[in-house]
Every structure is written in structure tokens, then in C-alpha cells.
Coordinates of C-alpha atoms in Angstrom, one line a residue:
M1 CA -0.1 -0.1 -0.1
S2 CA 1.1 3.9 -0.5
K3 CA 2.1 6.6 2.3
I4 CA 1.1 10.1 1.8
A5 CA 2.6 13.2 3.9
I6 CA -0.2 15.9 3.9
C7 CA 1.8 19.1 4.5
I8 CA 0.3 22.2 5.9
G9 CA 1.9 25.4 6.3
V10 CA 0.5 29.0 6.6
N11 CA 2.6 31.9 7.0
N12 CA -0.3 34.5 7.3
V13 CA -2.6 35.0 10.3
K14 CA -5.0 38.7 10.3
N15 CA -4.3 39.7 14.0
F16 CA -1.1 37.8 14.2
T17 CA 2.8 38.3 13.6
P18 CA 3.1 37.3 9.9
L19 CA 6.1 34.1 9.7
Q20 CA 8.4 34.1 7.0
G21 CA 9.6 29.9 7.4
A22 CA 6.0 28.3 8.0
T23 CA 5.7 27.5 4.0
K24 CA 9.0 27.0 3.3
G25 CA 9.4 24.4 6.5
A26 CA 6.3 22.6 5.0
I27 CA 7.9 22.9 1.7
K28 CA 10.9 21.6 2.6
F29 CA 9.2 18.4 5.2
S30 CA 7.7 17.1 2.0
D31 CA 10.7 17.2 -0.2
W32 CA 12.4 14.6 2.4
A33 CA 9.0 13.2 2.7
K34 CA 9.0 12.1 -1.1
G35 CA 12.3 11.1 -1.0
Q36 CA 10.9 8.3 1.2
G37 CA 8.5 7.6 -1.4
Y38 CA 5.6 9.3 0.1
E39 CA 2.7 10.9 -1.8
I40 CA 3.0 14.6 -1.8
K41 CA -0.1 17.2 -0.7
L42 CA 0.5 20.0 -0.2
F43 CA -2.1 23.1 1.5
L44 CA 0.1 26.6 1.5
D45 CA -0.4 30.3 1.5
E46 CA 1.6 31.2 -0.8
D47 CA 0.6 34.2 -4.2
K48 CA -2.0 34.7 -1.4
F49 CA -3.5 31.3 -1.8
I50 CA -6.2 30.8 1.4
V51 CA -5.8 27.4 3.1
K52 CA -9.3 26.6 3.7
A53 CA -10.8 24.0 6.5
N54 CA -12.8 22.4 4.4
D55 CA -10.3 21.5 1.4
I56 CA -7.8 20.0 3.8
F57 CA -11.3 17.5 5.3
D58 CA -12.1 16.6 2.0
F59 CA -9.5 15.5 0.4
I60 CA -8.2 13.3 4.1
Q61 CA -12.0 11.7 3.4
E62 CA -10.8 11.3 -0.3
C63 CA -7.7 9.7 1.0
L64 CA -9.7 7.3 3.7
N65 CA -12.4 6.4 1.1
S66 CA -9.5 5.3 -1.2
M67 CA -8.6 2.3 0.9
R68 CA -5.1 3.3 -1.0
Y69 CA -2.3 3.6 2.2
S70 CA -1.0 2.5 5.0
Q71 CA 0.5 5.4 6.7
M72 CA -0.4 8.9 6.6
L73 CA 1.5 12.0 7.8
I74 CA -0.4 15.2 8.4
Y75 CA 2.6 18.1 8.8
F76 CA 1.6 21.6 10.4
S77 CA 3.7 24.4 10.0
G78 CA 1.9 28.5 11.1
H79 CA 0.7 29.9 14.2
G80 CA -1.1 27.6 17.4
V81 CA -2.4 28.4 20.5
L82 CA -3.4 26.4 24.0
R83 CA -6.7 27.0 25.2
G84 CA -6.1 24.4 27.7
P85 CA -3.9 21.1 28.5
K86 CA -4.7 18.4 25.3
Q87 CA -6.4 22.2 23.5
E88 CA -4.0 22.5 20.9
L89 CA -4.8 24.2 18.0
W90 CA -3.6 25.5 14.7
L91 CA -4.7 28.3 12.8
L92 CA -5.7 28.7 8.6
S93 CA -6.0 31.5 6.9
N94 CA -9.1 33.4 7.9
A95 CA -8.6 32.3 11.4
G96 CA -8.6 35.9 12.6
T97 CA -11.7 36.4 11.8
S98 CA -13.6 32.8 11.7
P99 CA -13.4 30.4 14.3
N100 CA -14.3 27.5 11.8
E101 CA -10.9 27.7 10.5
F102 CA -9.1 26.6 13.6
I103 CA -8.0 22.8 13.8
N104 CA -8.8 20.8 17.1
V105 CA -5.9 19.0 16.5
T106 CA -6.9 16.9 19.5
E107 CA -10.2 16.2 18.0
S108 CA -8.5 15.4 14.9
K109 CA -6.4 12.8 16.6
D110 CA -9.5 11.7 17.9
N111 CA -10.9 10.8 14.9
A112 CA -8.1 9.8 13.6
S113 CA -8.5 6.7 15.5
T114 CA -11.5 5.9 13.5
C115 CA -10.2 5.6 10.2
P116 CA -8.5 2.7 8.0
I117 CA -5.1 3.6 7.6
P118 CA -2.9 1.6 10.6
Y119 CA -0.6 4.7 11.0
V120 CA -1.5 8.3 11.2
L121 CA 1.5 10.8 12.7
F122 CA 0.4 14.5 13.3
I123 CA 3.4 16.6 13.2
S124 CA 3.0 20.2 14.9
D125 CA 5.6 22.7 14.3
A126 CA 3.5 25.6 15.8
C127 CA 3.0 27.5 19.3
R128 CA 1.2 26.1 22.2
S129 CA 0.9 29.0 24.1
L130 CA -1.8 30.5 25.6
P131 CA -5.1 32.6 23.4
T132 CA -4.2 36.6 23.3
H133 CA -7.8 37.0 21.8
L134 CA -11.8 36.2 21.8
N135 CA -12.2 34.5 18.9
Q136 CA -9.7 31.9 19.7
T137 CA -11.8 30.4 23.3
N138 CA -14.8 28.9 20.9
G139 CA -15.0 26.8 17.6
A140 CA -12.3 25.1 16.0
S141 CA -12.9 21.8 13.5
S142 CA -11.6 18.7 13.3
I143 CA -9.9 17.5 9.7
F144 CA -10.4 13.7 10.2
P145 CA -14.0 12.4 9.9
I146 CA -15.9 10.2 12.0
M147 CA -15.8 6.9 10.5
E148 CA -15.6 3.1 11.7
S149 CA -12.7 1.4 11.0
I150 CA -12.5 -2.4 11.8
E151 CA -9.3 -2.9 13.3
D152 CA -7.4 -0.3 15.9
N153 CA -5.1 2.1 14.6
V154 CA -2.0 3.8 15.6
I155 CA -1.8 7.4 15.9
D156 CA 1.5 9.2 17.3
I157 CA 2.1 13.5 17.8
F158 CA 5.0 15.3 17.5
Y159 CA 4.5 18.3 18.9
A160 CA 7.2 21.2 18.3
T161 CA 7.7 21.9 22.0
R162 CA 6.0 21.9 25.7
P163 CA 2.6 22.8 26.8
G164 CA 2.4 26.5 26.7
A165 CA 5.9 27.6 25.1
V166 CA 6.5 28.9 21.7
A167 CA 8.3 26.9 18.4
Y168 CA 10.9 29.7 17.6
E169 CA 11.7 30.5 13.6
V170 CA 15.1 31.8 13.0
A171 CA 15.5 34.6 10.6
G172 CA 18.9 33.1 9.2
N173 CA 21.0 35.4 6.8
N174 CA 17.5 37.4 5.8
L175 CA 14.3 36.8 6.4
K176 CA 13.6 34.9 3.6
D177 CA 15.7 31.9 4.7
A178 CA 13.8 31.9 8.0
Y179 CA 13.4 28.1 9.3
G180 CA 11.5 27.0 12.3
I181 CA 14.0 25.2 14.6
F182 CA 12.1 22.4 15.5
T183 CA 11.4 21.3 11.6
E184 CA 15.1 21.6 10.5
T185 CA 16.2 19.5 13.0
L186 CA 13.0 16.5 12.4
V187 CA 14.2 16.8 8.9
E188 CA 17.5 16.3 9.4
Y189 CA 17.0 13.5 11.7
L190 CA 14.9 11.8 9.8
D191 CA 17.4 12.4 6.8
G192 CA 19.7 10.0 8.6
S193 CA 22.6 12.5 10.3
Y194 CA 22.6 10.7 13.8
T195 CA 23.5 6.6 12.7
E196 CA 22.8 6.8 17.3
T197 CA 19.0 6.3 16.4
I198 CA 18.6 4.7 13.4
I199 CA 17.5 0.3 13.5
N200 CA 17.4 -2.7 11.0
N201 CA 14.1 -3.8 10.8
D202 CA 15.8 -7.7 10.9
K203 CA 12.6 -9.8 12.1
S204 CA 13.9 -13.1 12.1
E205 CA 13.9 -15.1 15.1
E206 CA 17.8 -15.2 15.6
A207 CA 17.7 -11.4 15.4
E208 CA 17.0 -10.8 19.6
V209 CA 18.2 -7.4 19.8
K210 CA 17.2 -5.1 17.3
W211 CA 21.3 -3.4 16.2
F212 CA 21.6 0.6 15.7
L213 CA 23.5 1.4 13.2
N214 CA 27.3 3.0 14.4
K215 CA 27.4 -0.3 16.6
Y216 CA 26.6 -2.8 13.6
Y217 CA 29.6 -1.5 11.7
D218 CA 32.7 0.2 12.6
Y219 CA 33.4 3.0 10.9
K220 CA 37.2 2.0 10.6
E221 CA 36.6 -1.4 9.3
L222 CA 33.9 0.3 6.3
A223 CA 36.3 2.8 5.5
T224 CA 39.1 0.3 4.2
N225 CA 36.5 -2.2 3.4
F226 CA 32.9 -0.9 2.3
N227 CA 32.1 -4.1 1.8
Y228 CA 34.1 -6.6 5.0
K229 CA 29.9 -7.2 6.7
N230 CA 26.4 -6.9 5.4
L231 CA 23.1 -6.8 7.4
R232 CA 21.8 -10.5 7.6
N233 CA 19.7 -11.0 4.7
P234 CA 18.9 -8.9 1.9
E235 CA 15.4 -7.6 2.2
D236 CA 16.5 -5.8 5.4
K237 CA 16.7 -2.2 5.9
W238 CA 17.5 0.4 8.2
I239 CA 14.9 2.4 9.5
I240 CA 13.9 5.6 11.7
S241 CA 10.1 4.9 13.2
A242 CA 8.7 7.3 16.1
N243 CA 10.2 5.0 18.5
E244 CA 13.9 6.1 17.3
V245 CA 12.9 10.2 17.2
S246 CA 11.8 10.0 20.6
I247 CA 16.0 9.0 21.0
K248 CA 17.7 12.1 20.3
L249 CA 15.3 14.8 19.0
K250 CA 14.6 16.3 22.1
E251 CA 17.8 16.7 23.5
I252 CA 18.9 17.9 20.1
V253 CA 16.0 20.9 19.5
E254 CA 17.1 22.0 22.7
N255 CA 20.5 22.1 22.6
K256 CA 20.1 24.5 19.4
S257 CA 17.6 26.9 21.1
F258 CA 19.5 27.1 23.9
L259 CA 20.4 30.5 23.6
V260 CA 16.7 31.7 23.9
S261 CA 15.1 32.0 27.6
N262 CA 13.6 28.3 28.7
G263 CA 14.9 27.1 25.0
Q264 CA 12.2 24.8 22.9
S265 CA 11.7 21.5 24.1
P266 CA 9.6 19.3 22.2
Q267 CA 7.0 16.4 23.5
F268 CA 6.3 13.0 21.9
N269 CA 3.2 11.6 22.4
I270 CA 3.8 7.7 21.0
S271 CA 1.5 5.0 21.3
Q272 CA 2.3 1.6 21.6
H273 CA 3.4 -0.5 18.1
K274 CA 2.6 -3.9 18.1
Q275 CA 4.7 -4.0 14.9
E276 CA 7.2 -1.0 13.1
Y277 CA 5.8 2.4 10.9
P278 CA 8.8 3.3 9.9
L279 CA 9.1 7.1 8.8
S280 CA 12.4 6.4 7.2
T281 CA 13.5 3.7 5.1
F282 CA 17.3 3.7 4.1
T283 CA 19.0 0.8 1.4
D284 CA 22.7 -1.3 3.3
E285 CA 24.8 0.4 1.2
Q286 CA 23.1 4.0 2.3
G287 CA 23.5 2.7 5.2
K288 CA 27.2 2.6 5.0
N289 CA 27.2 5.2 3.6
L290 CA 25.8 7.7 6.6
V291 CA 27.9 6.0 9.0
L292 CA 31.3 6.9 6.9
K293 CA 29.6 10.1 6.4
N294 CA 28.6 11.3 9.8
E295 CA 32.2 9.8 11.1
M296 CA 33.3 12.3 8.8
K297 CA 31.6 15.6 9.7
I298 CA 32.0 19.2 11.0
E299 CA 30.9 19.7 14.6
I300 CA 28.4 22.9 14.0
K301 CA 27.5 25.4 16.1
P302 CA 23.9 25.9 16.1
D303 CA 22.3 28.9 14.4
P304 CA 21.8 31.9 17.0
V305 CA 18.4 32.6 18.5
F306 CA 17.6 35.4 20.1
R307 CA 15.0 36.5 23.1
L308 CA 11.9 38.7 22.2
D309 CA 13.0 40.7 24.6
E310 CA 16.3 42.1 23.9
T311 CA 17.2 44.4 21.1
I312 CA 17.9 43.0 18.0
S313 CA 17.4 44.4 14.2
P314 CA 14.6 43.4 12.1
I315 CA 17.1 40.9 10.6
E316 CA 17.3 39.0 13.4
I317 CA 13.4 38.6 15.1
L318 CA 11.9 35.8 15.6
T319 CA 8.8 36.2 14.8
H320 CA 6.2 34.3 17.0
Y321 CA 5.1 35.4 20.3
K322 CA 7.1 34.1 23.3
Y323 CA 5.3 32.8 26.4
K324 CA 5.7 30.5 29.1
F325 CA 3.4 29.1 30.8
N326 CA 3.7 27.0 34.1
F327 CA 0.0 26.5 34.5
G328 CA -1.3 28.9 35.8
L329 CA -1.0 30.7 32.7
E330 CA 1.4 32.8 32.9
R331 CA 2.6 34.8 30.3
L332 CA 5.6 36.9 29.9
W333 CA 6.7 39.0 26.9
S334 CA 4.6 39.7 23.8
R335 CA 6.2 40.9 21.0
N336 CA 4.6 44.5 20.9
K337 CA 4.7 45.3 24.7
K338 CA 1.6 46.9 24.9
S339 CA 0.0 47.5 28.4
D340 CA -3.5 46.1 28.2
N341 CA -5.2 43.7 29.2
K342 CA -4.5 41.2 26.5
T343 CA -0.9 41.8 26.5
E344 CA 0.4 43.0 30.3
L345 CA 2.6 40.8 32.3
L346 CA 1.0 38.2 34.7
T347 CA 2.2 37.0 37.8
N348 CA 3.8 34.1 38.0
K349 CA 1.3 31.3 39.5
L350 CA 3.6 28.1 40.0
F351 CA 2.7 26.6 42.1
E352 CA 4.7 24.8 44.5
T353 CA 3.5 21.7 46.4
N354 CA 3.6 21.7 50.0
I355 CA 2.1 18.3 52.0
H356 CA 1.1 20.2 55.0
L357 CA -1.4 22.5 51.7
F358 CA -3.4 19.1 51.8
N359 CA -3.6 18.6 55.6
R360 CA -5.1 22.0 55.9
F361 CA -8.6 20.1 55.0
E362 CA -10.5 19.3 57.6
D363 CA -12.5 15.5 58.0
F364 CA -16.4 15.9 56.9
E365 CA -19.1 13.5 58.5
E366 CA -20.8 13.1 55.5
T367 CA -20.6 14.1 51.6
G368 CA -19.2 17.5 50.8
I369 CA -16.7 20.2 49.0
Q370 CA -13.9 22.2 50.3
I371 CA -11.8 24.4 48.8
I372 CA -8.9 26.4 49.1
G373 CA -7.9 29.7 47.5
Q374 CA -11.3 31.2 46.7
R375 CA -14.8 32.3 48.1
I376 CA -18.2 29.8 46.9
F377 CA -20.2 32.4 46.1
D378 CA -23.4 29.9 45.7
F379 CA -23.8 26.2 44.4
I380 CA -26.1 25.2 42.1
V381 CA -27.5 21.7 42.5
P382 CA -31.4 20.2 41.5
R383 CA -34.3 22.0 43.7
E384 CA -34.7 18.4 45.8
V385 CA -30.8 18.5 47.1
E386 CA -30.0 20.3 50.9
F387 CA -27.2 21.9 51.5
D388 CA -25.1 24.0 54.4
M389 CA -23.2 26.1 52.7
S390 CA -20.4 29.1 53.7
H391 CA -17.3 30.5 51.8
S392 CA -15.1 27.7 52.0
T393 CA -17.6 24.5 52.8
V394 CA -20.2 23.0 51.5
K395 CA -22.1 20.4 53.5
I396 CA -24.6 18.1 51.6
K397 CA -27.1 17.1 53.8
T398 CA -29.8 15.1 51.3
K399 CA -28.4 11.2 52.2
N400 CA -28.5 10.5 48.2
P401 CA -28.0 13.5 46.2
K402 CA -28.0 14.1 42.7
P403 CA -24.4 13.4 41.1
Y404 CA -23.4 16.8 40.3
G405 CA -24.0 20.4 40.8
L406 CA -22.8 23.7 39.6
L407 CA -19.7 25.7 41.7
V408 CA -20.2 29.5 41.2
L409 CA -18.0 31.9 42.3
K410 CA -18.1 35.8 43.3
D411 CA -16.3 36.4 39.6
G412 CA -19.8 34.4 38.4
K413 CA -17.6 32.1 36.5
S414 CA -18.4 28.3 37.4
I415 CA -16.4 24.8 38.3
P416 CA -18.9 21.8 37.6
I417 CA -18.1 19.3 40.8
A418 CA -18.2 15.5 40.7
I419 CA -20.4 14.6 43.7
I420 CA -19.4 11.6 44.8
K421 CA -21.3 10.0 47.8
G422 CA -19.5 9.8 50.6
Y423 CA -16.2 11.7 49.4
V424 CA -15.4 15.7 49.9
A425 CA -14.5 17.0 46.7
Q426 CA -11.6 19.0 47.8
L427 CA -10.5 22.5 45.2
I428 CA -7.2 24.0 45.6
F429 CA -7.4 27.2 43.6
K430 CA -4.2 28.9 43.1
G431 CA -4.0 33.1 41.9
G432 CA -8.2 32.6 40.8
D433 CA -7.6 29.5 39.0
L434 CA -8.9 26.0 39.7
F435 CA -5.8 24.2 40.1
T436 CA -6.4 20.8 41.9
I437 CA -9.4 18.6 42.8
N438 CA -8.9 15.7 44.9
Y439 CA -11.3 13.5 46.6
T440 CA -11.6 12.6 51.0
P441 CA -13.5 9.6 52.3
A442 CA -16.3 10.9 54.8
K443 CA -15.8 10.1 57.9
S444 CA -19.6 8.5 57.3
N445 CA -17.9 6.2 54.7
E446 CA -16.2 4.2 57.9
Y447 CA -14.3 2.0 56.5
T448 CA -13.0 3.7 53.4
H449 CA -12.0 6.7 55.4
Y450 CA -10.0 4.5 57.8
S451 CA -8.1 2.9 55.4
Y452 CA -7.3 6.5 53.2
H453 CA -5.5 7.6 56.8
A454 CA -3.7 4.4 56.7
N455 CA -2.5 5.3 53.7
K456 CA -2.2 9.2 53.5
E457 CA 1.5 9.4 52.3
M458 CA 0.6 6.9 49.4
I459 CA -1.9 9.0 48.5
N460 CA -0.4 11.9 49.5
S461 CA 2.8 11.4 47.0
K462 CA 0.2 10.5 44.4
R463 CA -1.7 14.0 45.0
I464 CA 1.7 15.8 44.4
F465 CA 2.9 14.3 41.2
V466 CA -0.5 14.8 39.6
A467 CA 0.2 18.9 40.8
N468 CA 3.5 18.4 39.3
A469 CA 1.9 17.6 36.1
A470 CA -0.1 20.1 36.3
N471 CA 2.4 22.2 36.6
N472 CA 3.6 21.2 33.6
G473 CA 0.7 21.3 31.3
L474 CA -1.3 18.0 32.6
S475 CA 1.6 16.1 30.4
Y476 CA 1.4 12.8 33.3
N477 CA 3.6 10.3 30.8
S478 CA 6.4 13.2 30.7
V479 CA 6.7 13.7 34.1
F480 CA 6.1 10.1 34.9
D481 CA 9.5 9.4 32.5
D482 CA 11.9 12.7 34.3
V483 CA 11.1 11.4 37.7
N484 CA 14.2 9.6 39.1
F485 CA 13.5 8.2 42.7
E486 CA 12.9 4.5 42.4
R487 CA 10.7 4.6 45.9
L488 CA 7.7 7.2 44.1
K489 CA 7.8 4.7 40.6
Q490 CA 7.9 1.3 42.5
G491 CA 8.5 -0.6 39.1
Y492 CA 5.5 1.2 37.5
P493 CA 5.4 0.7 33.7
D494 CA 4.0 4.2 33.1
A495 CA 2.0 7.1 35.0
G496 CA -1.6 5.2 34.5
S497 CA -0.7 2.2 36.5
F498 CA 1.0 4.5 39.0
L499 CA -1.5 6.6 39.2
R500 CA -4.3 4.1 39.6
I501 CA -3.5 2.5 42.5
G502 CA -5.5 4.1 45.4
K503 CA -8.6 5.3 43.6
N504 CA -10.7 3.5 46.1
L505 CA -9.6 6.2 48.3
D506 CA -9.3 9.0 46.1
P507 CA -11.4 8.6 43.3
S508 CA -9.8 11.4 41.4
L509 CA -6.7 9.2 41.0
G510 CA -8.7 7.4 37.9
L511 CA -10.2 10.5 36.8
Y512 CA -6.1 11.2 36.6
A513 CA -5.4 7.7 35.6
A514 CA -7.7 7.5 32.2
Y515 CA -6.4 11.1 31.2
A516 CA -2.9 9.5 31.1
F517 CA -3.8 5.7 29.4
K518 CA -5.6 8.5 26.8
E519 CA -2.1 9.7 26.1
F520 CA -0.7 6.1 24.7
E521 CA -4.1 5.5 23.7
N522 CA -4.5 2.2 25.8
Q523 CA -8.1 1.3 25.6
K524 CA -8.2 -1.7 27.4
K525 CA -6.7 -0.3 30.5
I526 CA -9.0 3.1 30.4
K527 CA -11.6 0.5 30.6
S528 CA -10.6 -2.0 33.4
V529 CA -10.4 1.9 35.6
Y530 CA -13.8 2.8 34.5
N531 CA -14.7 -0.7 35.7
Y532 CA -13.1 -1.1 39.1
M533 CA -14.7 2.6 39.8
Q534 CA -18.1 1.9 38.9
N535 CA -17.9 -1.3 41.5
D536 CA -16.3 1.0 43.9
N537 CA -19.7 3.5 43.1
P538 CA -22.1 3.5 40.5
N539 CA -21.9 7.3 39.3
V540 CA -18.4 6.9 38.0
I541 CA -16.8 11.0 36.9
Y542 CA -17.6 12.3 33.8
D543 CA -15.0 12.2 32.0
V544 CA -13.5 8.4 32.6
A545 CA -16.8 7.4 31.3
M546 CA -16.8 9.1 28.5
L547 CA -12.7 8.0 27.7
S548 CA -14.0 4.7 28.2
G549 CA -16.6 4.9 26.0
K550 CA -19.6 4.0 28.4
L551 CA -21.6 7.4 28.1
S552 CA -24.8 6.5 28.1
I553 CA -28.3 8.5 28.5
N554 CA -29.6 5.4 30.4
K555 CA -26.9 5.8 33.0
S556 CA -26.0 8.8 35.2
T557 CA -22.4 9.9 35.4
A558 CA -20.6 12.2 39.0
S559 CA -21.0 15.6 36.9
F560 CA -22.4 16.5 33.7
C561 CA -19.8 17.4 31.8
P562 CA -15.9 17.0 31.4
V563 CA -14.6 18.4 34.9
M564 CA -11.1 18.7 32.9
T565 CA -11.1 21.2 29.6
S566 CA -8.7 18.6 28.2
G567 CA -12.2 16.5 27.9
W568 CA -13.9 18.6 26.0
S569 CA -11.5 17.5 22.6
Y570 CA -13.3 14.5 22.6
K571 CA -16.4 15.5 21.0
R572 CA -16.8 12.1 19.2
L573 CA -17.3 10.7 22.7
Y574 CA -19.8 12.7 24.1
K575 CA -21.3 14.0 21.3
D576 CA -24.6 12.3 21.3
F577 CA -25.2 12.2 25.3
I578 CA -24.7 16.0 26.2
N579 CA -27.6 17.8 27.2
S580 CA -27.8 20.9 24.3
K581 CA -27.5 23.5 27.1
I582 CA -24.9 22.0 27.5
A583 CA -22.9 21.9 24.6
E584 CA -24.2 26.0 24.6
A585 CA -22.0 27.1 27.7
A586 CA -19.0 25.0 26.5
N587 CA -19.2 28.0 24.3
F588 CA -18.2 30.1 27.1
L589 CA -14.9 28.2 28.6
E590 CA -11.6 29.7 30.1
P591 CA -8.7 28.6 29.6
G592 CA -7.6 26.4 32.6
L593 CA -6.4 23.3 33.7
W594 CA -10.1 22.9 34.5
T595 CA -13.7 23.2 33.4
T596 CA -14.6 26.5 34.2
F597 CA -18.0 28.4 32.2
N598 CA -17.5 32.4 32.5
R599 CA -20.1 34.4 33.5
K600 CA -22.5 33.6 30.5
G601 CA -21.9 29.7 30.2
T602 CA -22.8 30.0 34.1
K603 CA -26.5 31.9 33.1
I604 CA -26.9 28.8 31.0
L605 CA -26.5 26.3 33.2
I606 CA -28.2 27.5 36.3
P607 CA -32.0 27.1 35.1
E608 CA -31.3 24.2 34.1
I609 CA -29.6 22.3 36.5
H610 CA -32.1 24.1 39.4
Q611 CA -35.2 22.3 37.0
N612 CA -32.8 18.8 37.1
K613 CA -32.8 18.8 33.2
I614 CA -29.2 17.9 33.1

């Protein structure tokens, strides 16, 4: 079967600084792909061409209907924003005036998992900084249709930078030579410049160890006798797949951007591969030549990169906005440095996790809510639910309350709460934004309450881990990979497996585990989390039910919508089950970790909840 690379490059979006290297990046990537035998489709805004979402969608649908392709690469270079964790948006030509011309990356990736192509890779050379205009917070389209694939496929994604940060352009000798650091480095990498990242695809049973190219051939021997050694089988090749890209590309990009404040650090979300999906393939002869070439290459210093707050000449301008993101949603520098609300400096909201913070909550006798760092203005529940409320607590008096409520804050914003009978929801705010939610068993939940206190140190270690993940844009597995104290990992293979233990004592751990498993599209483990949580309590947190595919109009959930903003990216999983008024209110979501409706969204929801229409 054939392979195809769809390459999108957009330099110009109204209300955004024009880019110089986005279309060049798309062309450069397409040149590499063509050399590797991919069919090519380019969407570029050169010569005043308008790149439209519908055109990309229609072309991808044609590709899927043709059933010709075994691999598809979706490459984008241009402006991007991050509405919230996993709320990635790419901006097409008319995104400055039309919300439908934003591409929802996560929804596209989610829909791609339903397509018949065995392997789809998204490559995003775009910023992941916060929206600066109101029209960037609504709308967005998927470029993949929802289909019904017979077999599971594999979906990977490469991000040029970490959540909340920028992807940098370098001007080169003049603006006409501008290029993106990530694309330039990725193409160099895939061209085979790093032989220590190229493996052979020997599938023989005797080949128990995959050999790396630089270990398989000795440079001195090869220089003396080119044919002193060969691959075991003539049909074998040297390959680079997504797993090999993750070996070293992050380090190389970080080194090339070392002059930038905070640099640029790529992120790779790679699913479990049951088979190889090579991106680059080299014959044995080409592999040998790469060994000879790379041993002789001269060390070249990285191109200069500059911070936007330096005094620099126009020829040195980096054409992306400069932001830093430590999930209190921090905006350090804007290009024009105006002092209005859109570009003013915001205070650092980096949350320094402290074990004493979790211990500030008191035990409750019954189901309820406690908050730190905000004041409760109102609590909206169906009329038959009775409760007592103070500025920091809600004590629910009804023995069998509805499993949802809406916590209204003094600024008119509101947060959906998953009410779990026998547990107290504990919310920690930082700088006005909801930072984390935990659940603690109430005293009346006697056995679980006792077990919780007996295992409190273990539960708090997981809460600290989640708080650190929140500071890094809720990429659980990236944080888990960076943890180098084995006592915490305790032999768990990934973040989801680590977090799920103890979810009966704190159901929020099941929520976090489900999202961690979703990063690797591990549907089997998400369903396992759901099944165990359902045994503990029939009303499972909405996000867990949604991610496991267990939403049903006949079965209630804890909360009436996703409680984390990343949940809204998975439209195909909830669209048939969500109340139309809730969907309408979702047009008024605030950027953040947790679902937060602004004043307009709150007004839509209040009468629906009061009348128990949710």
C-alpha cells in the first residue's frame, strides 16, 4: 500500500505576526517525504492562496475512502495556541476572523483513531501558547471525519514545543531564509544524520537484539573494506520510526535553542506499536554511507536564536510570540509589549506543592465540598438537594444527592463538580484558577475513611505528582519519565499504572489515570479503570466514563460534563449524550486545567440544573 504526507504551511493569519518560515518548513518536510516514497499534498498560503479547513477535510476524506494508504503523515507549520491542556489549535488563513478555521488537533487525532489507515502521525511545528484574542476561545474543526474502523490503528503526534511555550523561527542570514528550529532538526534527523538512532528491521527469530547502525558497523573497518559486513538478509533495511525519533530529537532541539530563555523542548506522544511503522528507510548500502559520512562531519555551532525582549535588528527577529506556561497560565512577554489586558505581564502562578496544603482540609462527616484559595458565591444543584454553605465549604444534607452540582465563584465563573456519595471534593485554587481536585472519604464512609488515613502518605505522593504534572501542562507521562526517585515509581511502567492504585480512596486518581492512559491510547486500561470505579460507586466521574466509551443516556455519571478542559477535545465520545444547553455553555469556557464556564456559560446552566434537566 502507499504512504502519503499532507503538508500544511500558513505564514499569514490576521491579527498575528506574519511568519517567514512556515511555508518553507512545509516544503522542506515534503521534499524529505517525497524522497522517502510518500505521495505529497501541499496546502500553502503562498501567492495569496487561502488555506481552508474544508479543503483539508475533503482531501483527507478522499484519501480514507480510497483505501490506498497504510501510513499518513499530517504536518503543520504555522501559528498555534493552547486553549487548555490537550486543547491544541492550529490557525489557518482565516482563523483571525472565523472560529471554523481553527483546527482542533486533539479532536482530529481522536477522529483519526476511527479511520482505516493503520498508522497516522501528526507533526505540529507550532506554538502552544495561550490565546490572546476572544475569538481564539471558541469553535475549531476536525480535519478527520468520524469513521468506523474494523481494527485499532496507531496514532502518534510530535509537538515542536512543550505545553504553553513557543516554537521558534530563526531568521538565518535574511528573512527569506527563515526556518523553524523543529522542522529543520526533524528533517536532518530523518535524513539519517544521527546513526545512533537508526535501527535495522531484521525480523528473524535469531535477531533478538535490534542493532543500531553506529554499533553494527565499525567506521574504520568500513572505510577500509566497504563490504566487510552486511545485514543478515538482503531485503532488510535500516529504519527510523517514531520510537527512534524520541531517542534524541528532544535533546538536539533543546541544544539548538539553548540561547533562548527557557529554550524549546519538543514533546512526543507515541502510542504502543505492535509493529514497525518506518518513517525513514535506508538500504544497507545507504546505511553504510551514512556511517562514513557522519563520522567525517564537522561540528557546526547552532544558529543564533534571540529572545524577543532583547534589542535586535529586524533581520534577527523571531517571528513567533514568546510565552512561558507554568499552568497558572503565565504570559511573560508579548511582541509589542503593550500594557493592555491582552499583553500585560501576568504574575507567576507556579504552584509550589507542599504536603501541608493537602493536610489543611478537615474531615467531614458526610458528602461535601471544601475549597482553598477562593470564595464560594453559590452552589447550584437540583431543587430537592439540601445543603449548608459557607464561603469555603458545602455540606450536603440530602442522603442520596444527585451526582452533580455547579460551584459558582464571586466573579460569576462556575465549575462543574462531580458529587460522589461518601466523599468530600477538595479544590485548591491558585491565583484565582482551579489548580487541582482531590477526593477524601467522609467519616460516615467508615471503612474507606480508615483505610485512607492508613495510606495517606501514599495518596499524598500521588497528589504531589499530579500537582507537578499540572505545572507542566498535565502531561503525566512526561513528568513520570522525568522522575528519578525509584521509591515513587515502585516499578510501575507508566504514569497511569502508578496513579490508578488508590482510586478507591481518592476517586480523582482514577480520573488522572484515565487521562494518562489516553496519552498512549491504551483503551483496555481505561476501561479497566472504569470497571473498578463502577464497582466502588455506580456514578463514575464523567471523564472516565467518556474516555472508556461508557457514556449512556440511561446511566448517570458524577458531573454532567467533562470536569477537565482536555475532555472537551473528545467530541465524538460525548456529542450524542450531552445536553444541548451544556453544549451551548461550552462555547463560553475559560482557558485552564479544569472546566470553568464564564459568566455567560453560568447563566445558561443555572436554570437547567435547578429544574433537573441535565
